[in-house]
PDB file of C-alpha atoms and ligand atoms in Angstrom:
ATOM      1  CA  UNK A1003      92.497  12.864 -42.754  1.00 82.00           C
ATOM      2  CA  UNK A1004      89.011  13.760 -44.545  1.00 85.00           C
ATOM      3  CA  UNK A1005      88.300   9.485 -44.693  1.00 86.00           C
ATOM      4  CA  UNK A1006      89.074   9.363 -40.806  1.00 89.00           C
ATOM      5  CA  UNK A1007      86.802  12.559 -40.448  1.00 89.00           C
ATOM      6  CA  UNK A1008      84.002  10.372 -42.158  1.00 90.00           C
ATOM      7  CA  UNK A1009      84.693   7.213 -40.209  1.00 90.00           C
ATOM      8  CA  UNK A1010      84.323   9.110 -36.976  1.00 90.00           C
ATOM      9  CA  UNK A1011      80.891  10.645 -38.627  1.00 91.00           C
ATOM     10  CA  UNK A1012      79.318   7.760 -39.649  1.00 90.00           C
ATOM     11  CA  UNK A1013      80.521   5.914 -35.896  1.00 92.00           C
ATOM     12  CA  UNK A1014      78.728   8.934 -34.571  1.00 90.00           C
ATOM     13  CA  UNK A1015      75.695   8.684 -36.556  1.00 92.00           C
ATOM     14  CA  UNK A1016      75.377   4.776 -35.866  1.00 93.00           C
ATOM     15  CA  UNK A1017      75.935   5.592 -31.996  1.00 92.00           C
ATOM     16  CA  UNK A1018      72.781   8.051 -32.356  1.00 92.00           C
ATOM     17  CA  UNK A1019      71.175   5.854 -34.004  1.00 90.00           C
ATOM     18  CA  UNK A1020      71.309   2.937 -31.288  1.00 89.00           C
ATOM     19  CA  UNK A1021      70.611   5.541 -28.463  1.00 92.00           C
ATOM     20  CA  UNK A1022      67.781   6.455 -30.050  1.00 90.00           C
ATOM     21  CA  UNK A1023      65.935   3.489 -31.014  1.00 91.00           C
ATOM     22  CA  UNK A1024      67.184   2.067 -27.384  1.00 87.00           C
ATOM     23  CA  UNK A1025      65.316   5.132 -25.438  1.00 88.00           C
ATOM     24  CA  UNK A1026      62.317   4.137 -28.287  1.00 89.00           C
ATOM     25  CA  UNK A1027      62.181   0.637 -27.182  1.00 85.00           C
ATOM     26  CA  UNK A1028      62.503   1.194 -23.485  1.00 87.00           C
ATOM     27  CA  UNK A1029      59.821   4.200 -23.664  1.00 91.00           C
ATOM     28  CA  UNK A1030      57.429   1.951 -25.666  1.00 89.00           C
ATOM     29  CA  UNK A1031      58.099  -1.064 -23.920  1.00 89.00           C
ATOM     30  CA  UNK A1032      57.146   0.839 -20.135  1.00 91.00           C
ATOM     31  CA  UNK A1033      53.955   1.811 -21.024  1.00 94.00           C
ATOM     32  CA  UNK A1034      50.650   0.329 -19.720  1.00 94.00           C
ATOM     33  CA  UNK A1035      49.072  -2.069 -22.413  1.00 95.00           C
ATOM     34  CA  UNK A1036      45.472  -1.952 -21.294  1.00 95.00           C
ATOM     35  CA  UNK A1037      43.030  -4.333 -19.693  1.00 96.00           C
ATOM     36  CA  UNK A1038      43.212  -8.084 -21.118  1.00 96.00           C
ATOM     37  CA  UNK A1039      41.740 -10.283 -18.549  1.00 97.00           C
ATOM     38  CA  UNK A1040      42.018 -14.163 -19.053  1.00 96.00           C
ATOM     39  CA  UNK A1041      40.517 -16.462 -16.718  1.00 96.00           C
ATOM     40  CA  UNK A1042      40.878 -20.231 -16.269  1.00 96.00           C
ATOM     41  CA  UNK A1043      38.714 -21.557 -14.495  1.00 92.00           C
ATOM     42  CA  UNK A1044      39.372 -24.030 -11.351  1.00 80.00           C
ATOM     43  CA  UNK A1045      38.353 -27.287 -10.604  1.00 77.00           C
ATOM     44  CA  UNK A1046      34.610 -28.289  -9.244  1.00 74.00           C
ATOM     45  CA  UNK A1047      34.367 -27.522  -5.658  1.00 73.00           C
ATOM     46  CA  UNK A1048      38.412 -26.124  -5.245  1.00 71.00           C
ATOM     47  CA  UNK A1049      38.234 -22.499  -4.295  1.00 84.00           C
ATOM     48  CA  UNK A1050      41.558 -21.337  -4.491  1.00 94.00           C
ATOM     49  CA  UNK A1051      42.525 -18.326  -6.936  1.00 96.00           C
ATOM     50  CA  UNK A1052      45.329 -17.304  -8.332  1.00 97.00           C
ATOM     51  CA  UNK A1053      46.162 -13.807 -10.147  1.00 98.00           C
ATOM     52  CA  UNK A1054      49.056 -13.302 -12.833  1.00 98.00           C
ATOM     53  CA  UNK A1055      49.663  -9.696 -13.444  1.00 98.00           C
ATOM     54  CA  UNK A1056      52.469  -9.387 -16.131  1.00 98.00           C
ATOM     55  CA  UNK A1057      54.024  -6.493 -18.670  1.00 98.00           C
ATOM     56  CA  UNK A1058      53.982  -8.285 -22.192  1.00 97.00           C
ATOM     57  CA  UNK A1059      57.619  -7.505 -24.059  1.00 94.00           C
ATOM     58  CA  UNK A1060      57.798  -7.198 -28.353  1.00 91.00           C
ATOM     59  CA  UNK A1061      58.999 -10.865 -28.943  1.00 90.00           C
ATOM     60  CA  UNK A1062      56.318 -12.288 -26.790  1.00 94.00           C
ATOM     61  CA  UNK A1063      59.083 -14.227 -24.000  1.00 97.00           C
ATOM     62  CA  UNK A1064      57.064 -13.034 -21.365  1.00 98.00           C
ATOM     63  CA  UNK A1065      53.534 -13.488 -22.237  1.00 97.00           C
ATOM     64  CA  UNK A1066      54.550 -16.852 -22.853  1.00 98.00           C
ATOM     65  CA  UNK A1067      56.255 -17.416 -19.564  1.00 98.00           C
ATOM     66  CA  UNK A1068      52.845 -15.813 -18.047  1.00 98.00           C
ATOM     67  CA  UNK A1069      50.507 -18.105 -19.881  1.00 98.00           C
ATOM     68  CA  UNK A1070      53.018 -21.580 -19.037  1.00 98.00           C
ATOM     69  CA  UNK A1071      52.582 -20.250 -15.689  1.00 98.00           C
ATOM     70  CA  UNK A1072      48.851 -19.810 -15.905  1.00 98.00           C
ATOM     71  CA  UNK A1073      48.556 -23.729 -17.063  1.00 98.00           C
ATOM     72  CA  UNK A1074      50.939 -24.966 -14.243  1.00 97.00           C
ATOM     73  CA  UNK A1075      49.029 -23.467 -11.838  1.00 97.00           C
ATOM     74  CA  UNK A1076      45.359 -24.566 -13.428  1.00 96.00           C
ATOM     75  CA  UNK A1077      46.305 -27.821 -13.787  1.00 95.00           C
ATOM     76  CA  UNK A1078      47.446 -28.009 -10.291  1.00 94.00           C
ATOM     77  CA  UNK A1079      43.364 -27.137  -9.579  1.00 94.00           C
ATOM     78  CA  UNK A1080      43.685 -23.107  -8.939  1.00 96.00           C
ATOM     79  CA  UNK A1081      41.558 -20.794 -11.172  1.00 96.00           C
ATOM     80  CA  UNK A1082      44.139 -18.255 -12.920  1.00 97.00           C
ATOM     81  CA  UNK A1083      43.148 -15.329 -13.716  1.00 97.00           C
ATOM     82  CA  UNK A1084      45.900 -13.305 -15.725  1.00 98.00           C
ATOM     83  CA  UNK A1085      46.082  -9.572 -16.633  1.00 98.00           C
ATOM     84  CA  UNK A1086      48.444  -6.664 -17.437  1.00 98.00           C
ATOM     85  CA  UNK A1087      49.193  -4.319 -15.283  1.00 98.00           C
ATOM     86  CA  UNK A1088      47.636  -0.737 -15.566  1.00 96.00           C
ATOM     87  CA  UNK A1089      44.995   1.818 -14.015  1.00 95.00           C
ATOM     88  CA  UNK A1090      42.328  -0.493 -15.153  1.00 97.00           C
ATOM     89  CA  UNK A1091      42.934  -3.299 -12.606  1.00 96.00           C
ATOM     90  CA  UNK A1092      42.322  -3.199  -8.799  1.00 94.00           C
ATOM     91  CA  UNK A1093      44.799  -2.944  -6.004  1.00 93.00           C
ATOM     92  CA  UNK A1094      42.955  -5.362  -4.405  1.00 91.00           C
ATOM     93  CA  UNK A1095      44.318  -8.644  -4.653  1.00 94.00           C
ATOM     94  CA  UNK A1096      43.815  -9.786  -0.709  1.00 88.00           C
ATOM     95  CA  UNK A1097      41.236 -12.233  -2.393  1.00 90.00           C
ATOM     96  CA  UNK A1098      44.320 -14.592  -3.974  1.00 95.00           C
ATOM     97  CA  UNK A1099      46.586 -17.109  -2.385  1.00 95.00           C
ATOM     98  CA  UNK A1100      49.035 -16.725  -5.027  1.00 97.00           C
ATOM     99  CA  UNK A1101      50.012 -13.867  -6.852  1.00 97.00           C
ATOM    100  CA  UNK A1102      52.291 -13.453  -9.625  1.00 98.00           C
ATOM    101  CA  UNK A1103      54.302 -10.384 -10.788  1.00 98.00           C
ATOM    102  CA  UNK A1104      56.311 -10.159 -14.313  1.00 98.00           C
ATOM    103  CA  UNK A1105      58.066  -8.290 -16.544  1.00 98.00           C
ATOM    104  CA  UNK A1106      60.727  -8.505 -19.400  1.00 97.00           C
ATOM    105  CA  UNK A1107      63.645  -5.992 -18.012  1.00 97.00           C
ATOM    106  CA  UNK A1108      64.868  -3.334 -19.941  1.00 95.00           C
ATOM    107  CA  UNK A1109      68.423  -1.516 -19.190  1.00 92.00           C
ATOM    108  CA  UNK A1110      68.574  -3.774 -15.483  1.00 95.00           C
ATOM    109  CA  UNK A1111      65.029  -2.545 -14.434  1.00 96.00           C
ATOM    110  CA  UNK A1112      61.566  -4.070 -15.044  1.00 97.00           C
ATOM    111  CA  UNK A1113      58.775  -2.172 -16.795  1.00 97.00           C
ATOM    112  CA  UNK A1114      57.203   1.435 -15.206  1.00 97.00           C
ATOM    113  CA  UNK A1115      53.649  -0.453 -15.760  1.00 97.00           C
ATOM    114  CA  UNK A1116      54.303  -3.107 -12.970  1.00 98.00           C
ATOM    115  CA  UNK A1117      56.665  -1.084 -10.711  1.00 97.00           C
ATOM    116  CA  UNK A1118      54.281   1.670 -10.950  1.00 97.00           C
ATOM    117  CA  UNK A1119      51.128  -0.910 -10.271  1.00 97.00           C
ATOM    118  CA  UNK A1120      53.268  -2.710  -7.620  1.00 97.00           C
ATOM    119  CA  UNK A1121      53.840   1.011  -5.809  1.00 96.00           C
ATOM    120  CA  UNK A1122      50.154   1.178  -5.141  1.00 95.00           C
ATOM    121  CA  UNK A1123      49.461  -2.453  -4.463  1.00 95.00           C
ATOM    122  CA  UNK A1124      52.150  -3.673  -2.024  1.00 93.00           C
ATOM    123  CA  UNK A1125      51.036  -1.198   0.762  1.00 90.00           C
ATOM    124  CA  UNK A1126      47.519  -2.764   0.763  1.00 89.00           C
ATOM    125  CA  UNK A1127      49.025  -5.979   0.447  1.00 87.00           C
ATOM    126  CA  UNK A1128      51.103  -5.208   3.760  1.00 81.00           C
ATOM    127  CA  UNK A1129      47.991  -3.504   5.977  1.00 78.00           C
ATOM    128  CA  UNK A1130      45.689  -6.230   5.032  1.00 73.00           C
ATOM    129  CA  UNK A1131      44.593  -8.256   7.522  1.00 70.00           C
ATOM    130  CA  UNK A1132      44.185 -12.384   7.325  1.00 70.00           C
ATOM    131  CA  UNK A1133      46.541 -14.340   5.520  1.00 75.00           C
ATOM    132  CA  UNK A1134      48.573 -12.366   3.011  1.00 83.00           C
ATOM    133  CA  UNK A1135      49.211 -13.896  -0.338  1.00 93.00           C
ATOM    134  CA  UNK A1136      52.546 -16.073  -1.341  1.00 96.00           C
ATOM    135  CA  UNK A1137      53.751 -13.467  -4.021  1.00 96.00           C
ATOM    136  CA  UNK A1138      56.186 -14.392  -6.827  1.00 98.00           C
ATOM    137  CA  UNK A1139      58.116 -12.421  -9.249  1.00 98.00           C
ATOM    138  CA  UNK A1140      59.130 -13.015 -12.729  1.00 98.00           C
ATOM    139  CA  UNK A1141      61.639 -11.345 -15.147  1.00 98.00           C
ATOM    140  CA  UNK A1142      62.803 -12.439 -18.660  1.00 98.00           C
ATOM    141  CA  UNK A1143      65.859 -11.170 -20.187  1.00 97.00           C
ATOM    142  CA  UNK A1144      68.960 -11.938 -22.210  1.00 96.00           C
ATOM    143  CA  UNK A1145      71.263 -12.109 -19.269  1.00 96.00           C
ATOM    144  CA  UNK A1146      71.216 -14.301 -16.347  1.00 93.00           C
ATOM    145  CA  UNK A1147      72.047 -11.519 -13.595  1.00 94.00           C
ATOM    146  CA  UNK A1148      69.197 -10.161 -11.191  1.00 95.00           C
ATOM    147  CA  UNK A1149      70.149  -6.728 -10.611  1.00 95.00           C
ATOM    148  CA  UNK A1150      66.478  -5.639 -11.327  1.00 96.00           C
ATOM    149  CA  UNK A1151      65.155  -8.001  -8.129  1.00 97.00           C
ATOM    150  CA  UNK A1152      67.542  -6.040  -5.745  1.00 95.00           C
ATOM    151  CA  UNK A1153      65.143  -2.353  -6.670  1.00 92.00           C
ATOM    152  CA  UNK A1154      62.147  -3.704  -5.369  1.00 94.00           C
ATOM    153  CA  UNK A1155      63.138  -5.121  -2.314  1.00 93.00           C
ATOM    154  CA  UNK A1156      62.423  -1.772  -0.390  1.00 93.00           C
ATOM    155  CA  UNK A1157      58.836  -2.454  -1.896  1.00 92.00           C
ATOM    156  CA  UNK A1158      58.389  -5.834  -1.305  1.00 93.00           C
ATOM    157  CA  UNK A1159      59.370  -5.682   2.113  1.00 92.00           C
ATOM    158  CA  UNK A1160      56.858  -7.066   4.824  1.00 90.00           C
ATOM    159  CA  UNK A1161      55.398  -9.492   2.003  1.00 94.00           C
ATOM    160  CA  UNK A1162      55.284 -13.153   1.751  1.00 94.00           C
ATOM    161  CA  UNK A1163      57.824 -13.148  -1.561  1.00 96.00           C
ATOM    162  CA  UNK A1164      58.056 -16.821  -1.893  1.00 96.00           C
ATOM    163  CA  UNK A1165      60.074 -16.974  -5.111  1.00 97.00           C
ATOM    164  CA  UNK A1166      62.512 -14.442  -7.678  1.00 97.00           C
ATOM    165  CA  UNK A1167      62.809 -16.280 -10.987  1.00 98.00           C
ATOM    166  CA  UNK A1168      64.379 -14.875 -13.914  1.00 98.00           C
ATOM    167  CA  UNK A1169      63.682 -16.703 -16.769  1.00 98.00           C
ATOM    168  CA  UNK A1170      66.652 -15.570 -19.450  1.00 96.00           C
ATOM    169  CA  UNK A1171      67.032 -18.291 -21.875  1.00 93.00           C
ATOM    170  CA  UNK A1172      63.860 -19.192 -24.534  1.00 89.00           C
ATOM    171  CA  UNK A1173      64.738 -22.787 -24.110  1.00 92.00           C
ATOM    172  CA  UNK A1174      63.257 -22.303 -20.451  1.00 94.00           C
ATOM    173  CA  UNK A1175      59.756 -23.600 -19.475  1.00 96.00           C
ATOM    174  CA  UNK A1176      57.686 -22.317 -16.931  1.00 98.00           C
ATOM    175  CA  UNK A1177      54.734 -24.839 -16.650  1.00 98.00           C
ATOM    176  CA  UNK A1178      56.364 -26.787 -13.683  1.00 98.00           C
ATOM    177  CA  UNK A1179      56.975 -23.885 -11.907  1.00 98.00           C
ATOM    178  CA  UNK A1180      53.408 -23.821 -12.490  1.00 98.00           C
ATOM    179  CA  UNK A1181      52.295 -27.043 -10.698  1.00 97.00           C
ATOM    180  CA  UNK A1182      54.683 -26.847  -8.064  1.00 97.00           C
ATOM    181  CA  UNK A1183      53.824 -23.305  -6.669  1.00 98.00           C
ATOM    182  CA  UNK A1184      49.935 -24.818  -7.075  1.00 96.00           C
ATOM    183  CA  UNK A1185      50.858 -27.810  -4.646  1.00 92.00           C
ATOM    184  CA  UNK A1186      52.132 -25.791  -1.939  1.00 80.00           C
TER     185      UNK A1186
HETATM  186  C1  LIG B 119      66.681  -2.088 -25.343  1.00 56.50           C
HETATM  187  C2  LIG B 119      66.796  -3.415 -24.621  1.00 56.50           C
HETATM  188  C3  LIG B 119      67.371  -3.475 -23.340  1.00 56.50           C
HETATM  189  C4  LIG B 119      67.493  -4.709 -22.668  1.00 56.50           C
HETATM  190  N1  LIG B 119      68.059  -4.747 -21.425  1.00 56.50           N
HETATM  191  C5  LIG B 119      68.175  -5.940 -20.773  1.00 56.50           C
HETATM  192  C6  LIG B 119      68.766  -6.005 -19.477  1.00 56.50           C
HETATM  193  O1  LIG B 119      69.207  -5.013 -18.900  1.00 56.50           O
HETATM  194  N2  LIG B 119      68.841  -7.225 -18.864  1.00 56.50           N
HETATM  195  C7  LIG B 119      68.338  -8.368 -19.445  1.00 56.50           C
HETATM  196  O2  LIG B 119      68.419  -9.441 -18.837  1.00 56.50           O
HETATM  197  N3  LIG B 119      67.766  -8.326 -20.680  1.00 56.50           N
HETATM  198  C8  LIG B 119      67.674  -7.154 -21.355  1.00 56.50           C
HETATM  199  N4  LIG B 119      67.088  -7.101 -22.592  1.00 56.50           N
HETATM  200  C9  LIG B 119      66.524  -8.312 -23.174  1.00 56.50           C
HETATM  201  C10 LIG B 119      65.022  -8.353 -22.916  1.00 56.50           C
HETATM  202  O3  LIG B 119      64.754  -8.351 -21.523  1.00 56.50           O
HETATM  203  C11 LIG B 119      64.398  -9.589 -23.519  1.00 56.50           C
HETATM  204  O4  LIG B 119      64.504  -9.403 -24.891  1.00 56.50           O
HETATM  205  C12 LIG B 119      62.974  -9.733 -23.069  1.00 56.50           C
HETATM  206  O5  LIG B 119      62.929 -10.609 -21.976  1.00 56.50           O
HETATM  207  C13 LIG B 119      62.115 -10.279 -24.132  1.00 56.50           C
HETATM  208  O6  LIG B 119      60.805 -10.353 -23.596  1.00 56.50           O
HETATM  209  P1  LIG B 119      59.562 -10.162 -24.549  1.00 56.50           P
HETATM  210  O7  LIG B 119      59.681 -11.216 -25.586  1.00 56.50           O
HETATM  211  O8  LIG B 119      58.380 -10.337 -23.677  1.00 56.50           O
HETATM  212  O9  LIG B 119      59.713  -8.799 -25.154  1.00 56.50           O
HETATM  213  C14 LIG B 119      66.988  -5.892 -23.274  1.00 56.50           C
HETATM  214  C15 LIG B 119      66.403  -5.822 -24.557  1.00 56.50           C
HETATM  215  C16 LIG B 119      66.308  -4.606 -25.223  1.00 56.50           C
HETATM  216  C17 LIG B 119      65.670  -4.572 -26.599  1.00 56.50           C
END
């Protein structure tokens, strides 16, 4: 009796344990990182911009993703200018043709720092007038479903979402992605 009584104590503490460094992790991992603009410049004489505004993870899967991105999309002749989400940046991205939203996804949702950015942006994005932007969204994860695409469709409603891409295995590259969004 008293050795099941301390197995069930010590499952209970490990359970605790998990839940707490799993809140930990998701907490940390939501909050806003801070201004970190990189720019690459375009081509001589080729005007077109694009903007890359992602939430970097711990294990750095999505900055990478981000910066693969970043060179697809340069090379293709578009200056890239890439940044995390946050308070810091403007709402105002009517100036792009292309503009790129990612985030690693935590519990089936992506981080509070983009949804929370994309909550004030995609409004403006919807009233302005001209041509609205091709807008593409990126998630990395361990798991191939796309549960997390499915909460922001309510937001992303009325936009020109050209492309959902989850990127789930570290094997993955994301520099033709890159070029090919660049020649369209
Ligand atoms: C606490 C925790 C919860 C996670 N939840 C999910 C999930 O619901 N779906 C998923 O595809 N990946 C999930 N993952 C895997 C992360 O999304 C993956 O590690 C992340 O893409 C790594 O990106 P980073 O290197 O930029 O941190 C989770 C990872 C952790 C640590």
């Amino acid at each position: 009796m008293k050795y099941i009584l301390n197995g069930i104590g010590v499952l209970f503490t490990l359970l605790l344990v998990f839940m707490v460094l799993f809140v930990g992790v998701v907490t940390a991992a939501n909050k806003p990182k801070g201004d970190n603009e990189q720019v690459l410049s375009g081509k001589d004489g080729i005007t077109k911009k694009a903007m890359i505004i992602y939430q970097p993870g711990f294990t750095k899967f999505t900055t990478r993703i981000a910066r693969e991105l970043a060179a697809g999309i340069n090379a293709g002749g578009y200056g890239v200018t890439i940044n995390h989400p946050g308070k810091h940046l403007s709402t105002d991205l009517s100036g792009y043709e292309l503009v790129i939203f990612g985030s690693p996804t935590y519990a089936g949702q992506l981080t509070k720092a983009l949804t929370n950015y994309l909550t004030q942006v995609c409004p403006q994005l919807v009233k302005a007038t001209g041509e609205s932007p091709r807008i593409v969204l990126f998630a990395t994860g361990g798991l191939a479903q796309t549960e997390e695409f499915e909460r922001l469709d309510g937001m992303l409603a009325g936009l020109n979402v050209v492309k959902k891409v989850k990127f789930s295995s570290k094997e993955q590259s994301a520099y033709d992605l890159g070029l090919e969004l660049a020649q369209k």
